[in-house]
Coordinates of C-alpha atoms in Angstrom, one line a residue:
X1 CA 22.3 -21.1 14.0
X2 CA 18.5 -20.8 13.7
X3 CA 16.7 -18.7 11.2
X4 CA 15.8 -16.4 14.1
X5 CA 19.4 -15.9 14.9
X6 CA 20.1 -15.0 11.3
X7 CA 17.6 -12.1 11.4
X8 CA 18.1 -10.9 15.0
X9 CA 21.0 -8.9 13.7
X10 CA 20.3 -7.0 10.5
X11 CA 23.9 -6.2 9.6
X12 CA 27.2 -4.8 10.7
X13 CA 26.7 -1.1 9.9
X14 CA 27.8 1.4 12.5
X15 CA 24.8 3.6 11.9
X16 CA 21.5 1.8 12.5
X17 CA 17.9 2.8 11.9
X18 CA 16.2 4.5 14.9
X19 CA 13.3 2.6 16.6
X20 CA 10.8 5.5 16.9
X21 CA 7.4 4.3 15.6
X22 CA 4.6 3.7 18.0
X23 CA 1.2 2.0 17.3
X24 CA -0.6 5.3 16.3
X25 CA 2.2 6.4 14.1
X26 CA 2.6 3.0 12.4
X27 CA -1.2 2.7 11.9
X28 CA -1.3 6.2 10.3
X29 CA 1.8 5.2 8.2
X30 CA -0.1 2.1 6.9
X31 CA -3.3 4.1 6.3
X32 CA -1.4 6.8 4.6
X33 CA 0.0 4.5 1.9
X34 CA -3.1 2.3 1.7
X35 CA -5.8 5.0 1.6
X36 CA -3.9 7.4 -0.6
X37 CA -2.6 4.9 -3.1
X38 CA -5.8 3.9 -4.8
X39 CA -9.2 5.1 -3.7
X40 CA -8.5 8.7 -4.8
X41 CA -7.3 7.6 -8.3
X42 CA -8.8 4.3 -9.4
X43 CA -12.5 4.2 -8.3
X44 CA -13.5 5.2 -11.9
X45 CA -11.4 2.5 -13.5
X46 CA -12.8 -0.1 -11.1
X47 CA -16.4 1.1 -12.0
X48 CA -15.5 0.7 -15.7
X49 CA -14.9 -3.0 -15.1
X50 CA -17.5 -3.9 -12.5
X51 CA -20.1 -1.3 -13.2
X52 CA -22.7 -1.0 -10.4
X53 CA -20.9 -3.8 -8.5
X54 CA -17.6 -1.9 -7.9
X55 CA -18.2 -2.0 -4.1
X56 CA -18.3 -5.8 -4.2
X57 CA -14.9 -5.7 -5.9
X58 CA -13.4 -3.8 -3.0
X59 CA -15.0 -6.2 -0.5
X60 CA -13.4 -9.2 -2.4
X61 CA -10.0 -7.5 -2.4
X62 CA -10.3 -6.8 1.4
X63 CA -11.0 -10.5 2.0
X64 CA -7.9 -11.6 0.0
X65 CA -5.8 -9.1 1.9
X66 CA -7.1 -10.1 5.3
X67 CA -5.7 -13.6 5.3
X68 CA -2.3 -12.4 4.3
X69 CA -2.4 -9.5 6.7
X70 CA -2.6 -12.0 9.6
X71 CA 0.4 -13.9 8.1
X72 CA 2.3 -10.6 8.1
X73 CA 1.3 -9.9 11.7
X74 CA 3.0 -13.2 12.8
X75 CA 6.1 -12.9 10.5
X76 CA 6.8 -9.3 11.4
X77 CA 7.0 -10.2 15.1
X78 CA 9.3 -13.2 14.3
X79 CA 11.6 -11.1 12.2
X80 CA 11.2 -7.3 12.9
X81 CA 13.7 -6.1 10.3
X82 CA 13.9 -4.0 7.2
X83 CA 13.2 -5.8 3.9
X84 CA 10.7 -7.9 5.9
X85 CA 9.4 -10.1 3.0
X86 CA 12.9 -11.0 2.0
X87 CA 13.7 -12.1 5.5
X88 CA 10.5 -14.2 5.7
X89 CA 11.1 -16.0 2.5
X90 CA 14.8 -16.6 3.3
X91 CA 13.8 -18.0 6.7
X92 CA 11.0 -20.2 5.2
X93 CA 12.8 -21.4 2.0
X94 CA 16.4 -21.1 3.2
X95 CA 17.3 -19.5 0.0
X96 CA 19.3 -16.2 -0.2
X97 CA 18.7 -15.9 -3.9
X98 CA 14.9 -16.2 -3.5
X99 CA 15.0 -13.7 -0.7
X100 CA 16.8 -11.2 -2.9
X101 CA 14.3 -11.6 -5.7
X102 CA 11.4 -11.2 -3.4
X103 CA 12.9 -8.1 -1.8
X104 CA 13.6 -6.6 -5.2
X105 CA 10.0 -7.4 -6.2
X106 CA 8.6 -5.7 -3.1
X107 CA 10.8 -2.6 -3.7
X108 CA 9.7 -2.6 -7.4
X109 CA 6.0 -2.8 -6.4
X110 CA 6.5 0.2 -4.1
X111 CA 8.2 2.2 -6.8
X112 CA 5.6 1.3 -9.5
X113 CA 2.8 2.1 -7.1
X114 CA 4.4 5.5 -6.2
X115 CA 4.7 6.2 -9.9
X116 CA 1.0 5.5 -10.5
X117 CA 0.0 7.7 -7.5
X118 CA 2.4 10.5 -8.6
X119 CA 0.6 10.6 -12.0
X120 CA -2.7 10.7 -10.1
X121 CA -1.4 13.6 -8.0
X122 CA -0.3 15.5 -11.1
X123 CA -3.8 15.0 -12.6
X124 CA -5.4 16.7 -9.6
X125 CA -2.7 19.4 -9.6
X126 CA -3.5 20.3 -13.2
X127 CA -6.8 21.6 -11.9
X128 CA -5.0 24.2 -10.0
X129 CA -1.8 24.8 -12.0
X130 CA -1.4 25.3 -15.7
X131 CA 1.7 23.2 -16.2
X132 CA 2.5 20.0 -18.2
X133 CA 1.6 16.8 -16.3
X134 CA 5.2 15.4 -16.5
X135 CA 6.6 18.6 -14.9
X136 CA 4.1 18.4 -12.0
X137 CA 4.9 14.6 -11.6
X138 CA 8.6 15.2 -11.3
X139 CA 8.1 18.0 -8.8
X140 CA 6.0 15.7 -6.6
X141 CA 8.6 12.9 -6.7
X142 CA 11.5 15.2 -5.9
X143 CA 9.7 17.0 -3.0
X144 CA 8.6 13.7 -1.5
X145 CA 12.2 12.3 -1.8
X146 CA 13.5 15.3 0.2
X147 CA 11.0 14.7 2.9
X148 CA 11.9 11.0 3.0
X149 CA 15.5 11.9 3.5
X150 CA 14.6 14.3 6.4
X151 CA 14.3 11.5 9.0
X152 CA 11.9 8.6 9.8
X153 CA 10.1 10.3 12.7
X154 CA 9.8 13.6 10.7
X155 CA 8.7 12.0 7.4
X156 CA 6.2 9.6 9.0
X157 CA 4.8 12.4 11.2
X158 CA 4.3 14.5 8.1
X159 CA 2.7 11.5 6.4
X160 CA 0.5 10.9 9.5
X161 CA -0.8 14.5 9.5
X162 CA -1.6 14.2 5.7
X163 CA -3.3 10.8 6.4
X164 CA -5.7 12.4 8.8
X165 CA -6.5 15.0 6.1
X166 CA -7.1 12.4 3.4
X167 CA -9.3 10.2 5.7
X168 CA -11.3 13.4 6.4
X169 CA -11.6 13.8 2.7
X170 CA -13.1 10.4 2.2
X171 CA -15.5 10.9 5.0
X172 CA -16.5 14.2 3.4
X173 CA -17.1 12.3 0.1
X174 CA -19.3 9.7 1.8
X175 CA -21.3 12.4 3.7
X176 CA -21.8 14.6 0.6
X177 CA -22.5 11.6 -1.7
X178 CA -25.1 10.1 0.6
X179 CA -26.7 13.2 2.2
X180 CA -26.2 16.3 0.0
X181 CA -25.5 15.4 -3.6
X182 CA -28.4 14.6 -5.9
X183 CA -28.5 10.8 -6.5
X184 CA -27.7 10.6 -10.2
X185 CA -26.0 7.2 -10.0
X186 CA -27.0 3.7 -8.9
X187 CA -29.6 2.7 -6.3
X188 CA -28.3 0.8 -3.3
X189 CA -30.3 -2.3 -4.1
X190 CA -28.8 -2.4 -7.6
X191 CA -25.3 -2.7 -6.2
X192 CA -25.8 -6.3 -5.0
X193 CA -24.9 -8.7 -7.9
X194 CA -26.9 -11.8 -8.7
X195 CA -25.1 -15.0 -7.5
X196 CA -24.5 -16.3 -11.0
X197 CA -23.8 -14.6 -14.3
X198 CA -21.2 -13.1 -16.6
X199 CA -21.0 -10.0 -14.4
X200 CA -18.6 -11.8 -12.1
X201 CA -15.9 -11.7 -14.8
X202 CA -16.0 -7.9 -14.6
X203 CA -16.1 -8.0 -10.8
X204 CA -13.1 -10.3 -10.7
X205 CA -11.1 -8.0 -13.1
X206 CA -12.2 -5.0 -11.0
X207 CA -11.1 -6.7 -7.8
X208 CA -7.5 -6.8 -9.1
X209 CA -7.6 -3.1 -9.6
X210 CA -9.4 -2.6 -6.2
X211 CA -6.6 -4.7 -4.6
X212 CA -4.2 -1.9 -5.6
X213 CA -6.1 0.3 -3.2
X214 CA -5.1 -2.0 -0.4
X215 CA -1.5 -2.2 -1.3
X216 CA 0.2 -0.6 1.7
X217 CA -0.4 -2.6 4.9
X218 CA 2.5 -4.9 4.0
X219 CA 4.7 -1.9 3.8
X220 CA 4.6 -1.7 7.6
X221 CA 6.7 -4.9 7.7
X222 CA 9.5 -3.0 6.0
X223 CA 9.8 -0.4 8.7
X224 CA 9.6 -3.0 11.5
X225 CA 13.3 -2.2 12.3
X226 CA 12.2 1.3 13.2
X227 CA 9.2 0.2 15.4
X228 CA 9.1 0.4 19.2
X229 CA 8.1 -3.0 20.7
X230 CA 7.3 -4.7 17.4
X231 CA 5.9 -7.8 19.0
X232 CA 3.0 -5.8 20.4
X233 CA 2.8 -2.9 17.9
X234 CA 3.0 -4.7 14.5
X235 CA -0.1 -7.0 14.8
X236 CA -2.3 -4.2 16.3
X237 CA -1.2 -1.7 13.6
X238 CA -1.7 -4.1 10.7
X239 CA -5.3 -5.1 11.8
X240 CA -6.3 -1.5 12.5
X241 CA -5.0 -0.4 9.1
X242 CA -6.9 -3.1 7.2
X243 CA -10.1 -2.6 9.2
X244 CA -10.2 1.2 8.9
X245 CA -9.2 1.2 5.2
X246 CA -11.9 -1.4 4.3
X247 CA -14.7 0.6 6.0
X248 CA -13.6 3.8 4.3
X249 CA -13.4 2.2 0.9
X250 CA -16.9 0.6 1.1
X251 CA -18.5 3.8 2.3
X252 CA -16.7 6.0 -0.3
X253 CA -17.3 3.7 -3.2
X254 CA -21.0 3.3 -2.4
X255 CA -21.4 7.1 -2.0
X256 CA -19.7 7.8 -5.4
X257 CA -21.8 5.1 -7.2
X258 CA -24.9 6.7 -5.7
X259 CA -24.0 10.3 -6.6
X260 CA -22.3 10.0 -10.0
X261 CA -23.6 8.4 -13.3
X262 CA -21.6 5.3 -14.2
X263 CA -20.8 6.7 -17.6
X264 CA -19.1 9.7 -16.1
X265 CA -17.4 7.8 -13.4
X266 CA -15.9 5.2 -15.6
X267 CA -14.1 7.7 -17.8
X268 CA -12.7 10.0 -15.1
X269 CA -9.0 10.2 -14.0
X270 CA -10.1 12.2 -10.9
X271 CA -13.2 10.3 -9.9
X272 CA -14.0 11.5 -6.4
X273 CA -14.1 15.1 -7.6
X274 CA -17.2 14.3 -9.6
X275 CA -19.2 14.0 -6.4
X276 CA -18.8 17.8 -6.0
X277 CA -19.6 18.9 -9.5
X278 CA -22.8 20.7 -8.4
X279 CA -21.2 21.9 -5.1
X280 CA -20.1 25.5 -4.5
X281 CA -16.8 26.5 -6.0
X282 CA -15.1 26.7 -2.6
X283 CA -16.1 23.1 -1.8
X284 CA -14.8 21.9 -5.1
X285 CA -11.4 23.7 -4.6
X286 CA -11.1 22.5 -1.0
X287 CA -11.6 18.9 -2.0
X288 CA -9.2 19.2 -4.9
X289 CA -6.5 20.3 -2.4
X290 CA -7.3 17.3 -0.2
X291 CA -7.1 14.9 -3.1
X292 CA -3.7 16.3 -4.1
X293 CA -2.5 16.0 -0.5
X294 CA -3.8 12.4 -0.3
X295 CA -2.1 11.2 -3.5
X296 CA 1.2 13.0 -2.7
X297 CA 1.2 11.2 0.6
X298 CA 1.0 7.8 -1.2
X299 CA 4.2 8.7 -3.1
X300 CA 6.0 9.6 0.1
X301 CA 5.2 6.5 2.0
X302 CA 5.9 4.1 -0.8
X303 CA 9.2 5.8 -1.3
X304 CA 10.0 5.3 2.4
X305 CA 9.1 1.6 2.1
X306 CA 11.1 0.9 -1.1
X307 CA 14.2 2.6 0.2
X308 CA 14.1 0.5 3.4
X309 CA 13.8 -2.7 1.4
X310 CA 16.9 -1.8 -0.7
X311 CA 18.7 -0.8 2.5
X312 CA 17.7 -4.0 4.3
X313 CA 18.9 -6.2 1.4
X314 CA 22.2 -4.3 1.1
X315 CA 22.7 -4.4 4.9
X316 CA 22.5 -8.2 4.8
X317 CA 24.9 -8.5 1.9
X318 CA 22.3 -9.2 -0.9
X319 CA 22.9 -5.9 -2.8
X320 CA 25.9 -3.5 -3.1
X321 CA 27.0 -2.1 0.2
X322 CA 26.6 1.5 -1.0
X323 CA 22.8 1.1 -0.7
X324 CA 23.2 0.4 3.1
X325 CA 24.7 3.8 3.6
X326 CA 22.9 5.6 6.5
X327 CA 23.2 9.4 6.8
X328 CA 24.5 9.9 10.4
X329 CA 22.6 13.2 10.9
X330 CA 19.1 11.8 10.1
X331 CA 19.7 8.1 10.3
X332 CA 18.0 7.5 7.0
X333 CA 19.2 5.3 4.1
X334 CA 20.4 8.2 1.8
X335 CA 21.7 6.2 -1.2
X336 CA 18.7 3.9 -1.3
X337 CA 16.3 6.8 -1.1
X338 CA 18.0 8.7 -4.0
X339 CA 18.0 5.5 -6.2
X340 CA 14.3 4.9 -5.4
X341 CA 13.4 8.6 -6.3
X342 CA 15.2 8.3 -9.7
X343 CA 13.5 5.0 -10.6
X344 CA 10.0 6.4 -9.7
X345 CA 10.6 9.4 -11.9
X346 CA 11.6 7.2 -14.9
X347 CA 8.5 5.0 -14.4
X348 CA 6.1 8.0 -14.3
X349 CA 7.4 9.1 -17.7
X350 CA 7.3 5.6 -19.2
X351 CA 4.0 4.0 -18.3
X352 CA 0.3 5.0 -18.0
X353 CA -1.5 4.9 -14.6
X354 CA -3.7 1.8 -15.4
X355 CA -0.7 -0.3 -16.4
X356 CA 1.3 0.8 -13.3
X357 CA -1.6 -0.1 -11.0
X358 CA -2.2 -3.5 -12.6
X359 CA 1.5 -4.4 -12.5
X360 CA 1.7 -3.4 -8.9
X361 CA -1.2 -5.6 -7.9
X362 CA 0.3 -8.6 -9.8
X363 CA 3.7 -8.2 -8.2
X364 CA 2.3 -7.9 -4.7
X365 CA 0.0 -10.9 -5.1
X366 CA 3.0 -13.1 -6.1
X367 CA 4.9 -11.8 -3.1
X368 CA 1.9 -12.7 -1.0
X369 CA 1.9 -16.2 -2.3
X370 CA 5.6 -16.6 -1.4
X371 CA 5.3 -15.0 2.0
X372 CA 2.3 -17.2 3.0
X373 CA 4.2 -20.2 1.7
X374 CA 7.2 -19.3 3.8
X375 CA 5.0 -19.1 6.9
X376 CA 3.5 -22.5 6.1
X377 CA 7.0 -24.0 5.9
X378 CA 8.1 -22.3 9.1
X379 CA 5.1 -23.7 11.0
X380 CA 5.5 -27.2 9.6
X381 CA 9.2 -27.1 10.4
X382 CA 9.2 -25.7 13.9
X383 CA 5.7 -25.2 15.2
X384 CA 4.7 -21.9 16.9
X385 CA 6.8 -19.3 18.5
X386 CA 5.1 -18.6 21.9
X387 CA 6.7 -15.3 22.6
X388 CA 5.4 -13.9 19.3
X389 CA 2.0 -13.3 17.6
X390 CA 0.8 -16.6 16.1
X391 CA -2.0 -17.6 13.7
X392 CA -3.4 -21.0 12.8
X393 CA -1.7 -22.7 9.7
X394 CA -5.1 -22.4 7.8
X395 CA -4.6 -18.6 7.6
X396 CA -1.5 -18.7 5.4
X397 CA -3.0 -21.6 3.4
X398 CA -6.0 -19.5 2.6
X399 CA -3.7 -16.6 2.0
X400 CA -2.0 -18.6 -0.8
X401 CA -5.2 -19.7 -2.4
X402 CA -7.0 -16.4 -2.4
X403 CA -3.9 -14.6 -3.7
X404 CA -3.6 -17.1 -6.6
X405 CA -7.3 -16.8 -7.4
X406 CA -7.2 -13.0 -7.6
X407 CA -3.9 -13.1 -9.6
X408 CA -5.7 -15.4 -12.1
X409 CA -8.4 -12.8 -12.8
X410 CA -6.0 -10.9 -15.0
X411 CA -6.4 -13.7 -17.6
X412 CA -10.2 -13.9 -17.5

């Protein structure tokens, strides 16, 4: 039996996941978790590390992500199943134990990321509601868990609508920061770093945080079992997600650096709102609502991803069978979703947002190294697969090297 045969059937459950996601929905799903997960929350923290060169950190993170994105595009068409990374690693390394560890790492990264974003959502919510942050955080997680249980088409449609709102919010930040707000920050020419100097240590450290803002495109691989025509849809959606997110991030970060003094930006837990400090009250409140919606969306989509990973591992016998339980009415993994929701709530109460973001980035980078290595092994073992999307072997090789380099910045 070939590795493809192993993953052509994702288990023996009577109730299976519904193939309902098209290219637009899948792209909006990827943008929803990517865009909402970091840019609304961590621009200030990134600026604290890189200063005026924060935009360069986002560009470096985008390059690192790009190589691995193309590796995912090939692997997700070879093995269009839930718990995609676990399937890729098991196929490449022929190790069920390694696949289980990778799958659990992916699920953990999603839950840690969702916890970080839930804290960010609660910070924005406190501007509108006089309630303790932990109460608002728990409310956000529970509500998103209920939507995730509703059904994949319904929950992703809700996420897609929210995604369009949050993208509109970023465009609004860029327009206001460049064209309307008084330029109190950094000049454009001062955002380009000299080729050598100690500033690159800060840029490298900031790139690890900026990488958190790109965490999301890989989540699309974990709903591949619910995608219509994955061979055509997956590569297009992955490339579109990465391209649109990168352009949005570069425009937004540059606008914020232009409009807001670095000292204010570096100390803010709601950094994008600073662009509108001199704006009319109605504008400020409108953007606050958009920011809340954006961060809440990140929680929902990471929750969907993590629950599908646990479901996929259980469905293939790597975890307890109860986690593969599918609710017949909605065809969603009910047990896995409830477990994910509970773990996210515990994480939000235990760790600060900066620690959650950095741990997420490190976990995902290690997973990227293993996924790219798995593709290298598959290509060396069996060549290309003509009926699927294929990339040259240099792509996963560069994916391994760039992921290791960015991971190493944590110790600079």
